[in-house]
Tab-separated table of C-alpha atoms and ligand atoms in Angstrom:
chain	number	residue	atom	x	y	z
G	1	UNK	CA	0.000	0.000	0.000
G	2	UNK	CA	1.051	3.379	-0.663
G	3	UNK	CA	-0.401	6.712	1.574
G	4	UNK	CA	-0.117	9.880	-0.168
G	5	UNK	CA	-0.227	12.449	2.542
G	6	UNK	CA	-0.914	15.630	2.798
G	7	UNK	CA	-1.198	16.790	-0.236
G	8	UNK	CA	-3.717	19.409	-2.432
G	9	UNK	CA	-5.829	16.939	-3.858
G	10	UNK	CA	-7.345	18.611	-7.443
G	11	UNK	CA	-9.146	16.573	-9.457
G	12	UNK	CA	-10.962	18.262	-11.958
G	13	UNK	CA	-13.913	15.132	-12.317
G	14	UNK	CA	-15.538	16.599	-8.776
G	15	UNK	CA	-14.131	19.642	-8.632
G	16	UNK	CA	-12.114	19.047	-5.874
G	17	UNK	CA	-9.741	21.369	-4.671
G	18	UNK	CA	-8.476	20.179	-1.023
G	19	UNK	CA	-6.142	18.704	1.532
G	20	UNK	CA	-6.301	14.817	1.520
G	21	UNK	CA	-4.611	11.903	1.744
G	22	UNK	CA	-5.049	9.398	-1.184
G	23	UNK	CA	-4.447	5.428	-0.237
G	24	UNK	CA	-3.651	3.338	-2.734
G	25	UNK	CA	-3.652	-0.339	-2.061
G	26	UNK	CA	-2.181	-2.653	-5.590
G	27	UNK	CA	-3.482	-0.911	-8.760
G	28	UNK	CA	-6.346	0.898	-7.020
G	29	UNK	CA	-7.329	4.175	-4.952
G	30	UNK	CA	-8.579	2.464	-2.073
G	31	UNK	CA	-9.474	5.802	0.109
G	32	UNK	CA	-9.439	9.438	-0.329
G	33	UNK	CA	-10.231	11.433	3.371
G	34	UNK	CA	-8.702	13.649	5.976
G	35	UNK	CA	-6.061	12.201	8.077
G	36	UNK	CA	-5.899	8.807	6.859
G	37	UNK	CA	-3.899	6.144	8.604
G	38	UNK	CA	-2.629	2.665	7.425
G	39	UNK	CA	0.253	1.586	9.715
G	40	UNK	CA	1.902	-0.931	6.694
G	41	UNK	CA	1.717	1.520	4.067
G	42	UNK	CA	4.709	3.165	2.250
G	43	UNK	CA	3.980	7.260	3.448
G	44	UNK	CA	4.576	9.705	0.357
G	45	UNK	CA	4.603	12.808	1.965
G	46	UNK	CA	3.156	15.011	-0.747
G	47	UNK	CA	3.227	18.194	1.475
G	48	UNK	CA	3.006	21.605	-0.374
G	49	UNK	CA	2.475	19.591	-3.666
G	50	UNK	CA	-0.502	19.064	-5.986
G	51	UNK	CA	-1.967	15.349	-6.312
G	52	UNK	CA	-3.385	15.320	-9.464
G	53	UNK	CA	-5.041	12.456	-11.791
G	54	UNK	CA	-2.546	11.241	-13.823
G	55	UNK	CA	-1.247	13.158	-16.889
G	56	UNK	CA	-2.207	11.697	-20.313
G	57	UNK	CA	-0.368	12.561	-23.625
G	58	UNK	CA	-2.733	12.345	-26.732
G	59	UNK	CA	-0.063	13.121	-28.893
G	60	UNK	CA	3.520	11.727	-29.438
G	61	UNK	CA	5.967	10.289	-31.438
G	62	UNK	CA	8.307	7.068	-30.174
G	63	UNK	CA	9.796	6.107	-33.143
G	64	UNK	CA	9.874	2.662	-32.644
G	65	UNK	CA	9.773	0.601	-34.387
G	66	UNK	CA	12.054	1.692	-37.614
G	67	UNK	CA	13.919	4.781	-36.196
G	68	UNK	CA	15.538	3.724	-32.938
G	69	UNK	CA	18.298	5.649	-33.470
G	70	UNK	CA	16.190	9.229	-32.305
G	71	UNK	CA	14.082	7.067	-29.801
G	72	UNK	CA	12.696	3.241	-28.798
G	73	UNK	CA	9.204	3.255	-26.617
G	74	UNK	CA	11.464	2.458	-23.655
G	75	UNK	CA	13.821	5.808	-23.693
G	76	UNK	CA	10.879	7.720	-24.981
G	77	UNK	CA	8.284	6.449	-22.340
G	78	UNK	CA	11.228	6.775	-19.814
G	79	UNK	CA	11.465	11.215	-20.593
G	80	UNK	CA	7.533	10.837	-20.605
G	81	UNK	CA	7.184	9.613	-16.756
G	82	UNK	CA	9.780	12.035	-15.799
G	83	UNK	CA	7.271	14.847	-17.622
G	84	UNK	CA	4.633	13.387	-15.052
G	85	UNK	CA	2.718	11.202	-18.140
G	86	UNK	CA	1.399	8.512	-16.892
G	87	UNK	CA	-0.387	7.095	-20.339
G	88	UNK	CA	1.061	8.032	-23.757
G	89	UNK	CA	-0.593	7.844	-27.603
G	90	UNK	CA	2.083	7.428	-29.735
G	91	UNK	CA	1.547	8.363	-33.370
G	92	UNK	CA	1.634	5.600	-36.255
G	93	UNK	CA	4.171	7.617	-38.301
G	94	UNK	CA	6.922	4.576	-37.438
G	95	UNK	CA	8.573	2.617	-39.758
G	96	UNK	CA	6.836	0.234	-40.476
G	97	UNK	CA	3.450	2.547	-40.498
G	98	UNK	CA	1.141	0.844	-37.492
G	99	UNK	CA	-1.251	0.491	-39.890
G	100	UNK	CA	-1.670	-2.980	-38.888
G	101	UNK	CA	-2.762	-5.768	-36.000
G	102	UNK	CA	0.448	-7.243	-35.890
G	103	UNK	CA	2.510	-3.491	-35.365
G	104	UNK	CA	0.188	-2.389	-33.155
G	105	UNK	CA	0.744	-5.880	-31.048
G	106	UNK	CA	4.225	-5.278	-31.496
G	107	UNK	CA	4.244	-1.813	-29.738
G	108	UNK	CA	1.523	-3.020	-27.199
G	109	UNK	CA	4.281	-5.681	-26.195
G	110	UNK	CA	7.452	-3.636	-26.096
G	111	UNK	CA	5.548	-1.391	-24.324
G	112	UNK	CA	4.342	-4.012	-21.759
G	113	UNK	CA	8.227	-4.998	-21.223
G	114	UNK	CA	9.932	-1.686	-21.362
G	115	UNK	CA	7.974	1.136	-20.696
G	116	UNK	CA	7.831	2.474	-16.821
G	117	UNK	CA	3.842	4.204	-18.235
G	118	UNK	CA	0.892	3.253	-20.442
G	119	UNK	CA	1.319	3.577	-24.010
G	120	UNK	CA	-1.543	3.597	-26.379
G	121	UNK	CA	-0.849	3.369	-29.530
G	122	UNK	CA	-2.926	5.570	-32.658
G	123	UNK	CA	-3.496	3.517	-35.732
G	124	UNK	CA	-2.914	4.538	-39.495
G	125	UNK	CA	-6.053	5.848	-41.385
G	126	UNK	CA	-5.051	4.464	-44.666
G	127	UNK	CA	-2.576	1.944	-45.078
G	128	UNK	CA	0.854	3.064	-44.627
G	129	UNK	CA	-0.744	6.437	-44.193
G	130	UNK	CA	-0.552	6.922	-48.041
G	131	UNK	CA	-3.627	7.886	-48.175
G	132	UNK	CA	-5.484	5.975	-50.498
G	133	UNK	CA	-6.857	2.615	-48.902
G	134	UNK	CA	-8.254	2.279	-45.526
G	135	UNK	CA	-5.554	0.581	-42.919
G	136	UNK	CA	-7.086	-2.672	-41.001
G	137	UNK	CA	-8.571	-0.326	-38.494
G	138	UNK	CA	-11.009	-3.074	-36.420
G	139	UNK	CA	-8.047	-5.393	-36.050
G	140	UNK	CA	-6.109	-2.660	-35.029
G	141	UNK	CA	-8.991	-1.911	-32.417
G	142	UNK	CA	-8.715	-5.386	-31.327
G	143	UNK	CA	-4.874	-5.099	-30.872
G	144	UNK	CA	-5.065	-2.106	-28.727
G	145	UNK	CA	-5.312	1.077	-30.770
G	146	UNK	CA	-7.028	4.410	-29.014
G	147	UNK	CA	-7.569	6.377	-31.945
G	148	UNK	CA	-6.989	6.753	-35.699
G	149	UNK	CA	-4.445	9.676	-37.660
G	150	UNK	CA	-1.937	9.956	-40.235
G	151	UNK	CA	-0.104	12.314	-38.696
G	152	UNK	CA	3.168	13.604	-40.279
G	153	UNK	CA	0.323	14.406	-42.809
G	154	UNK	CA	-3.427	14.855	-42.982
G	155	UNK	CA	-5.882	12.482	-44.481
G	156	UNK	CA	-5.433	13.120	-47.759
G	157	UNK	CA	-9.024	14.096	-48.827
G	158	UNK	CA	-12.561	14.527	-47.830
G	159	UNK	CA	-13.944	11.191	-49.487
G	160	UNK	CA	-11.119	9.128	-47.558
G	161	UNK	CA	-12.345	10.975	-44.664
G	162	UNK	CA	-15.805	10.202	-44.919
G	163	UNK	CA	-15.232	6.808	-44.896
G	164	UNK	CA	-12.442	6.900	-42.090
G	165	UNK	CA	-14.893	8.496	-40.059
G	166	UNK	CA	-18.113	6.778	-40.731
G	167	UNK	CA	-15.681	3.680	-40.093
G	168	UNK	CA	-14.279	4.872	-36.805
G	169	UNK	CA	-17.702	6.113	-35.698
G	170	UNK	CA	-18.798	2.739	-36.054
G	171	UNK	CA	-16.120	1.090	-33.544
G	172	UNK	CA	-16.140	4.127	-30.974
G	173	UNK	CA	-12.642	5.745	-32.175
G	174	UNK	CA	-11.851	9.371	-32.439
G	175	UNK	CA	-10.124	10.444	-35.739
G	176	UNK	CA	-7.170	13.071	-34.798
G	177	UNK	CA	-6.081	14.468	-38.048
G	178	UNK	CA	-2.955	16.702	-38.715
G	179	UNK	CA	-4.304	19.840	-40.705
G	180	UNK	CA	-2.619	21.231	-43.213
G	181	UNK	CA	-3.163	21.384	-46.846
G	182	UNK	CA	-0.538	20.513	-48.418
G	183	UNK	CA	-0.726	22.381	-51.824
G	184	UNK	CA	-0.625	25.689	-49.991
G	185	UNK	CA	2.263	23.980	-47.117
G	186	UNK	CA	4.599	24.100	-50.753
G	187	UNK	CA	7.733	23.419	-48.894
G	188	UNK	CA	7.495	26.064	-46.948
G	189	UNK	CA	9.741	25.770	-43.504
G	190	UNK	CA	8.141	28.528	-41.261
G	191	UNK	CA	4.961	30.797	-41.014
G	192	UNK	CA	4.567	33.477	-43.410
G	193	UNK	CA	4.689	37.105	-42.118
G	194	UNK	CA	7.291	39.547	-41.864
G	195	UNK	CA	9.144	37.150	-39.737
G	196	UNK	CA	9.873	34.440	-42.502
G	197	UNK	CA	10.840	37.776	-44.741
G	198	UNK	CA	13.045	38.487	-42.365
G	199	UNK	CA	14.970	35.288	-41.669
G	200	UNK	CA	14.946	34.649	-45.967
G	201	UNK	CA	13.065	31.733	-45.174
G	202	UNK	CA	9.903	30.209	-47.118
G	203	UNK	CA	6.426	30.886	-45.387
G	204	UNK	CA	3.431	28.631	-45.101
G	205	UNK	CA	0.803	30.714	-44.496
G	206	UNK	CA	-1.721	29.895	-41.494
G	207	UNK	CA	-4.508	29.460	-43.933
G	208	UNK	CA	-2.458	25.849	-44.493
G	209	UNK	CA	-4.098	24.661	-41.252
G	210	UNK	CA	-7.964	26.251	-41.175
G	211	UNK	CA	-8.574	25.208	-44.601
G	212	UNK	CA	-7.693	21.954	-43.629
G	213	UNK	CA	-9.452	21.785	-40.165
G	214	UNK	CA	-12.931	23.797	-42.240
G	215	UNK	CA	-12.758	20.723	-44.686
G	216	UNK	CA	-12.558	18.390	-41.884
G	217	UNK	CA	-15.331	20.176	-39.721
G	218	UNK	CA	-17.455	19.653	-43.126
G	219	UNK	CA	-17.184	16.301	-43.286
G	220	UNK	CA	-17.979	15.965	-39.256
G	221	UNK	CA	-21.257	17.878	-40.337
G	222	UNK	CA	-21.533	15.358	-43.041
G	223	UNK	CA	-21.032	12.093	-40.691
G	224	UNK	CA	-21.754	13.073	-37.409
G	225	UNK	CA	-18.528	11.207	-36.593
G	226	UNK	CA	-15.899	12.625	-34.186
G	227	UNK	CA	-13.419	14.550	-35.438
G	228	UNK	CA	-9.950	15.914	-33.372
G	229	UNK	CA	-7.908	18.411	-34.510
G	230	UNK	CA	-4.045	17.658	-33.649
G	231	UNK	CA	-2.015	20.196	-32.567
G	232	UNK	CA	-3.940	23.443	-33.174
G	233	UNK	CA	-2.082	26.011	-33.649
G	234	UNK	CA	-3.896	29.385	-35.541
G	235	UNK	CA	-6.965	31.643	-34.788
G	236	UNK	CA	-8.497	30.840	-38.037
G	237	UNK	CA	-8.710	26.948	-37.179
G	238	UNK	CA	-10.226	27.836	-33.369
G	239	UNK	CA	-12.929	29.713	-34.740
G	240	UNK	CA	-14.511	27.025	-36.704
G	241	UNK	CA	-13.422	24.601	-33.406
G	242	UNK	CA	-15.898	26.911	-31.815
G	243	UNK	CA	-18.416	27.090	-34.181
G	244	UNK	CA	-18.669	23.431	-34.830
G	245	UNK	CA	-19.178	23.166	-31.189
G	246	UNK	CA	-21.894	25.841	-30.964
G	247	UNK	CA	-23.951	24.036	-33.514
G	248	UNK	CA	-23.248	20.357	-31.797
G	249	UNK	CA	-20.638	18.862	-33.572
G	250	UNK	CA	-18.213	16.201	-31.799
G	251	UNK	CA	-14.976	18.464	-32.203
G	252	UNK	CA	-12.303	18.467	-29.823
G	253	UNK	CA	-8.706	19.680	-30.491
G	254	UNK	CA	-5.461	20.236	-28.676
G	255	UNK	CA	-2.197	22.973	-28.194
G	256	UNK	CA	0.937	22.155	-27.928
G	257	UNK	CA	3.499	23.504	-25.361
G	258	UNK	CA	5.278	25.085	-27.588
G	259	UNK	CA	2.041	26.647	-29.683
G	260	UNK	CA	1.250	28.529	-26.747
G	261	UNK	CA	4.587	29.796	-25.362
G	262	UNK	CA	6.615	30.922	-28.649
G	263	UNK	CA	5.680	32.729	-31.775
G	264	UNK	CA	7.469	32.980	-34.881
G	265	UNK	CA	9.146	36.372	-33.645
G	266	UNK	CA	11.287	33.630	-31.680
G	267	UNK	CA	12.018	31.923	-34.725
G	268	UNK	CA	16.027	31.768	-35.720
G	269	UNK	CA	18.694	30.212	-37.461
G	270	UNK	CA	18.329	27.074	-35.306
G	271	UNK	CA	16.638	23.711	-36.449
G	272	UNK	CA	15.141	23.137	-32.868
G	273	UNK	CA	12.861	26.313	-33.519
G	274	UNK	CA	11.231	24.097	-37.013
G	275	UNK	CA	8.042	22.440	-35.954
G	276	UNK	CA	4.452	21.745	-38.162
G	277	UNK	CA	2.461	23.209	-37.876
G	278	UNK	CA	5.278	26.472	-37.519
G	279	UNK	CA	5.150	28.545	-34.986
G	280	UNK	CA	2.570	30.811	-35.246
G	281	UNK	CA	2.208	34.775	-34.936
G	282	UNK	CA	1.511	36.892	-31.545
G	283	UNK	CA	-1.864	37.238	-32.336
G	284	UNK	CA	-2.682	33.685	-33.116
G	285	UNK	CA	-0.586	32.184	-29.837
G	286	UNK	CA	-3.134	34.588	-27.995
G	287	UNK	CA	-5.951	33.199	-29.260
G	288	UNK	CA	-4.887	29.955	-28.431
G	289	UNK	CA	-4.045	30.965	-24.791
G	290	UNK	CA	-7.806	32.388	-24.831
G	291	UNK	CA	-9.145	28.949	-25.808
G	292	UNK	CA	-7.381	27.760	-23.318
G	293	UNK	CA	-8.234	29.201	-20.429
G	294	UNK	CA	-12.723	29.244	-22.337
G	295	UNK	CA	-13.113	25.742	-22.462
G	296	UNK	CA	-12.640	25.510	-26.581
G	297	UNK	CA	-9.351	23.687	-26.566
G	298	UNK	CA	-9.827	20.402	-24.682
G	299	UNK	CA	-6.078	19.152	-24.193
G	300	UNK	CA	-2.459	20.378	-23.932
G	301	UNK	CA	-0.480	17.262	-26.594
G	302	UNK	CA	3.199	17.284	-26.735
G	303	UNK	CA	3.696	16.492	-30.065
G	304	UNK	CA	7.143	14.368	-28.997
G	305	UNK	CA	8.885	14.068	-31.951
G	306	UNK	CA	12.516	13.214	-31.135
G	307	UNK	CA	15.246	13.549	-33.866
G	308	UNK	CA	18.742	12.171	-33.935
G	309	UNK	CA	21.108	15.269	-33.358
G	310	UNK	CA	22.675	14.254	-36.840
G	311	UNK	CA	19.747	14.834	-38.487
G	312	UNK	CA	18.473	18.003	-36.393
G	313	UNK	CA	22.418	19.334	-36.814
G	314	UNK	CA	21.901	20.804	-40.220
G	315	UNK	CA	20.775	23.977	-42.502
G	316	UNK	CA	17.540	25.224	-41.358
G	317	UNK	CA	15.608	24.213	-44.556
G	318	UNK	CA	17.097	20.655	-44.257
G	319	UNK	CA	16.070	19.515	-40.641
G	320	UNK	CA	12.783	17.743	-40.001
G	321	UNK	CA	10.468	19.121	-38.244
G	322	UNK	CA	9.638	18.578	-34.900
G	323	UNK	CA	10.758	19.166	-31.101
G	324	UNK	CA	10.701	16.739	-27.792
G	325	UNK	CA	8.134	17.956	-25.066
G	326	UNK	CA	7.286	15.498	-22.499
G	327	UNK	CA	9.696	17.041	-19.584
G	328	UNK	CA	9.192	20.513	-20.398
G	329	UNK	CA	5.052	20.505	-21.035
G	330	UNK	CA	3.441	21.039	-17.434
G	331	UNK	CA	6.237	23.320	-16.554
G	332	UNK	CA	5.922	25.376	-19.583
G	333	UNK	CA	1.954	25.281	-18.901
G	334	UNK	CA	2.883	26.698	-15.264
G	335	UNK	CA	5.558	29.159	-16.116
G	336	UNK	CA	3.674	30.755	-19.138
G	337	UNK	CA	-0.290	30.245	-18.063
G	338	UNK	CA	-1.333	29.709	-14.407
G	339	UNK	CA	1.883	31.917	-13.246
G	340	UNK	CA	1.249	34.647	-15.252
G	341	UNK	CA	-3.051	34.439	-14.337
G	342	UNK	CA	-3.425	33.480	-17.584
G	343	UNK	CA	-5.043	30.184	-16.384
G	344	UNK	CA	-6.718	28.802	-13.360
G	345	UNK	CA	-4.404	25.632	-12.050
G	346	UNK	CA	-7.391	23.426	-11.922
G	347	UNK	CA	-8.106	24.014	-15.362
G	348	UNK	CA	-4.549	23.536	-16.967
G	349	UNK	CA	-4.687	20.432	-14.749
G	350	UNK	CA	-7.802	19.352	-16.600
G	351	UNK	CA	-6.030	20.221	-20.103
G	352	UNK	CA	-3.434	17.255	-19.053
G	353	UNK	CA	-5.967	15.055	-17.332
G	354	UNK	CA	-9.500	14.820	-17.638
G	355	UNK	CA	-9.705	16.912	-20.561
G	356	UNK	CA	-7.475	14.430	-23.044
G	357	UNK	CA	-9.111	11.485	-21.123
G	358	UNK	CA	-12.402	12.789	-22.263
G	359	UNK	CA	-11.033	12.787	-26.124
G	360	UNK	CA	-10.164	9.168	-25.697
G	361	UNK	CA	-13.797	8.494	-24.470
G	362	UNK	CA	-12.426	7.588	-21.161
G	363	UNK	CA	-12.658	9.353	-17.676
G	364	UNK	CA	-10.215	9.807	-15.108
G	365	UNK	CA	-10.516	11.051	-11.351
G	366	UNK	CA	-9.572	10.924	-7.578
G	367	UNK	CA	-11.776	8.259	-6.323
G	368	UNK	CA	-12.607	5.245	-4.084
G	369	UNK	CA	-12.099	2.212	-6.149
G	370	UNK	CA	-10.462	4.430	-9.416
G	371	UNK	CA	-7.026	3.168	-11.039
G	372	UNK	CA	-4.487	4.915	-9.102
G	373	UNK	CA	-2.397	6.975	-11.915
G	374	UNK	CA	-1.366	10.151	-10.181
G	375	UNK	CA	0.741	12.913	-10.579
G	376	UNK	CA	2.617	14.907	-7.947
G	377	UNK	CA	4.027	18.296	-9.097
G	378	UNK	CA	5.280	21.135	-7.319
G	379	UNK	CA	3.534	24.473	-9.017
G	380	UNK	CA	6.658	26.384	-7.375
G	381	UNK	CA	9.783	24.362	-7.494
G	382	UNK	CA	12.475	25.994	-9.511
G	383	UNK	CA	14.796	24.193	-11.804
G	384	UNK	CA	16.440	24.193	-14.795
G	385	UNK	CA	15.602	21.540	-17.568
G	386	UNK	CA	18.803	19.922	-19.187
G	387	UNK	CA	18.394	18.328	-22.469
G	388	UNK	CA	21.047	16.364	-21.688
G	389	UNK	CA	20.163	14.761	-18.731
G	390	UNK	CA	16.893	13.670	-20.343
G	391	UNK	CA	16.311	10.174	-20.525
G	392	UNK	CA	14.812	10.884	-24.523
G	393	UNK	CA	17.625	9.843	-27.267
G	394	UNK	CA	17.447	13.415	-28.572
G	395	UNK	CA	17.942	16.613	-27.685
G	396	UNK	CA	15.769	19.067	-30.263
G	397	UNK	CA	14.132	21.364	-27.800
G	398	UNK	CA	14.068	24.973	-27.697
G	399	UNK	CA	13.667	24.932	-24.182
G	400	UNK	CA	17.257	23.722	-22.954
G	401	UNK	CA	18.670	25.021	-20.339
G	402	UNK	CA	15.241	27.326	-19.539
G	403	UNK	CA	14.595	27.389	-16.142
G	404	UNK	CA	11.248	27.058	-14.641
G	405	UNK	CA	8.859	27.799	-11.707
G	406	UNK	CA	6.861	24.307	-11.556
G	407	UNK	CA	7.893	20.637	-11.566
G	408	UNK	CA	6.796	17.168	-11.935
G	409	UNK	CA	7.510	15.722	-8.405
G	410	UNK	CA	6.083	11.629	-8.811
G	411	UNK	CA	4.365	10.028	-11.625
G	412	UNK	CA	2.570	7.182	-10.241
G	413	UNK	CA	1.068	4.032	-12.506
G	414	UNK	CA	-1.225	1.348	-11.710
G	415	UNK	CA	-0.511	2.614	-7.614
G	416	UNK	CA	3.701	1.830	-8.409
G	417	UNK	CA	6.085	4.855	-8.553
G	418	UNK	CA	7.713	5.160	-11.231
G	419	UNK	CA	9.523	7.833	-11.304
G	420	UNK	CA	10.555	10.270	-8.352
G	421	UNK	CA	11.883	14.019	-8.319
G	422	UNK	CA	14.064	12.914	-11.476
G	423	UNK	CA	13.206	16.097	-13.789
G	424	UNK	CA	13.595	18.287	-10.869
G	425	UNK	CA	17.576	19.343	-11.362
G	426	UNK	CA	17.684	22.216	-9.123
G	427	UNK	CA	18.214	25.549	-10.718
G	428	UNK	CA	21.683	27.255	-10.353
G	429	UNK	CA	22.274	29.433	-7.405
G	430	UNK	CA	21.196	32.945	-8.794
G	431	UNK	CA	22.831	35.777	-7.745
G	432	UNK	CA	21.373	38.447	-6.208
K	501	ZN	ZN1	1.281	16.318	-36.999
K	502	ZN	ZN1	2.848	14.595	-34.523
């Protein structure tokens, strides 16, 4: 048994916002009170920390199998717990595509042997996400898949995603697609504005993504299927988010980290600032921060997408695109929303927790009898995040070295701790 006590118990399910203690007794939360006692349990004291359900990523990358050289689910999965995940989606994007049973089992099994957290894999829409015809989505179901994407790329057009939707509607899966139209996109390597003048470098204009996302809010109209939008990252898309929503629609979407703290005035000659969707203007990362804190953005996502430094280590244009975000992500979300009152902590809680859980179709909360996935953070702690010390193969992050107000503390699966004050590094002694 494990007794987690004293700490500020926030579980956005009830609402709660209080001092408990949480028991945990095997995989379970077996009591959640006021001064608790169980004289044979392990004692967590969680004092001046937040215990909150545990943190679920609906959007990352582990590269395995096919490009273990920039991750494997173990060293990915490893960064993730230290981030305070507890349950990961990793994309299908691998090599082979999981657009099959047999991946999919593959990755459910590594995962099973190697990974310290839940992973849950996405399948392929179309087979090897090319596409044209549909993957072997029920059998994917079957092997363990959460939800259905081609990201790297969206499905390719609105009759594939018709029938990816009315299919996935049909077996309870959300479809999570990766806006961006691709004849406007044009090899572009940054947004358009003055910015991408500036730096000499081609633009892709934000209309890339909302013509996308409109098209794919049409077709939700036309199936009545459930649509997600993957990491969101312009005005334009967020208003039809919010007008799909007004009129019913089963919409959901999610920001990234990064979406929501830099713009593309931060954008420079260095490959770890190249992500898709780009960074997007002032303007647009403020709308974003606005759907935040409103309700119209269900989840923070990572968007984890490791590279090999090789491959990162080049021209600008050259690099993929693409940044690592699972230790950075609910510091980044305290430093640059609930710090700065730009968000309630209960609500960017529910962004990591409840909110993604409810994407899935799933719920998560504090409760008698509830799997016990926590996580502990500190919304104060002070540190400075290494990219070097991260347990992640890669190091393509625009965040190294950033110090931070706000750590993960313990990330706790299945009632087991499984990681412990690792991402914590304590900040350098400032002088004053
Ligand atoms: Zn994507
Ligand atoms: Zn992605």
């Amino acid at each position: 048994m494990l007794l987690i006590k004293n700490g500020r118990v926030m579980d956005p399910a009830s609402k709660t916002d209080a001092a408990l203690d949480v028991l945990v007794d095997g995989e379970r939360i077996a009591r959640v009170g006021v001064n608790l006692a169980a004289p044979d349990a392990e004692i967590f004291d969680a004092a001046g920390l937040v215990v909150a359900p545990g943190f679920i990523d609906l959007h990352c990358h582990l590269r395995e199998p096919g490009q273990e050289l920039s991750e494997t689910i173990e060293t990915g999965t490893r960064a993730a717990a230290r981030g305070g995940f507890t349950a990961v989606c990793c994309m299908p994007n691998t090599s082979p595509v999981n657009d099959s049973a047999s991946v999919t089992r593959g990755i459910v099994e590594r995962a099973a042997a190697k990974s310290p957290v839940r992973v849950w894999p996405i399948g392929a829409a179309s087979i090897g996400s090319k596409g044209e015809a549909l993957a072997e989505i029920a059998a994917m179901k079957n092997a363990g898949i959460v939800a259905v994407s081609d990201d790297g790329k969206p499905v390719a057009t609105a009759r594939l995603m018709r029938q990816v939707m009315e299919y996935c509607d049909s077996l309870g899966l959300p479809v999570i697609d990766h806006c961006e139209d691709q004849s406007l996109f044009a090899g572009g390597v940054m947004r358009e504005g003055r910015h991408s003048v500036r730096l000499g470098l081609k633009g892709i204009p934000a209309q890339t993504e909302s013509i996308c996302v409109g098209r794919d809010v049409e077709v939700a109209r036309l199936t009545g299927a459930r649509l997600h939008i993957a990491h969101m990252s312009t005005r334009g898309s967020l208003e039809y988010v919010r007008t799909s929503r007004k009129e019913g629609l089963r919409v959901t979407c999610e920001v990234t980290p990064h979406h929501f703290t830099l713009t593309d005035a931060d954008v420079r000659y260095d490959s770890n600032y190249k992500m898709n969707p780009p960074l997007a203007s002032r303007e647009d990362r403020d709308a974003l921060i606005q759907g935040l804190a409103d309700g119209s953005i269900d989840a923070i996502a990572t968007d984890h997408a490791p590279h090999h430094p090789a491959s990162k280590d080049v021209e600008f244009d050259r690099a993929p695109f693409g940044i690592t975000g699972f230790e950075t992500a609910l510091a980044l979300g305290l430093s640059e929303l609930v710090h700065p009152d730009r968000l309630s902590l209960m609500r960017l809680v529910e962004l990591l927790t409840t909110g993604p859980a409810g994407v899935l179709g799933i719920e998560r909360k504090i409760a008698e009898g509830e799997i016990a996935d926590l996580t502990i953070f500190s919304t104060d702690r002070s540190w400075t995040f290494r990219a070097s010390d991260s347990p992640s193969k890669s190091r393509n992050t625009p965040f190294d070295r950033r110090t931070f107000r706000g750590a993960p503390v313990a990330t706790v699966v299945a009632g087991r701790v499984v990681c412990k004050e690792l991402a914590a590094t304590p900040a350098p002694n400032s002088h004053r």
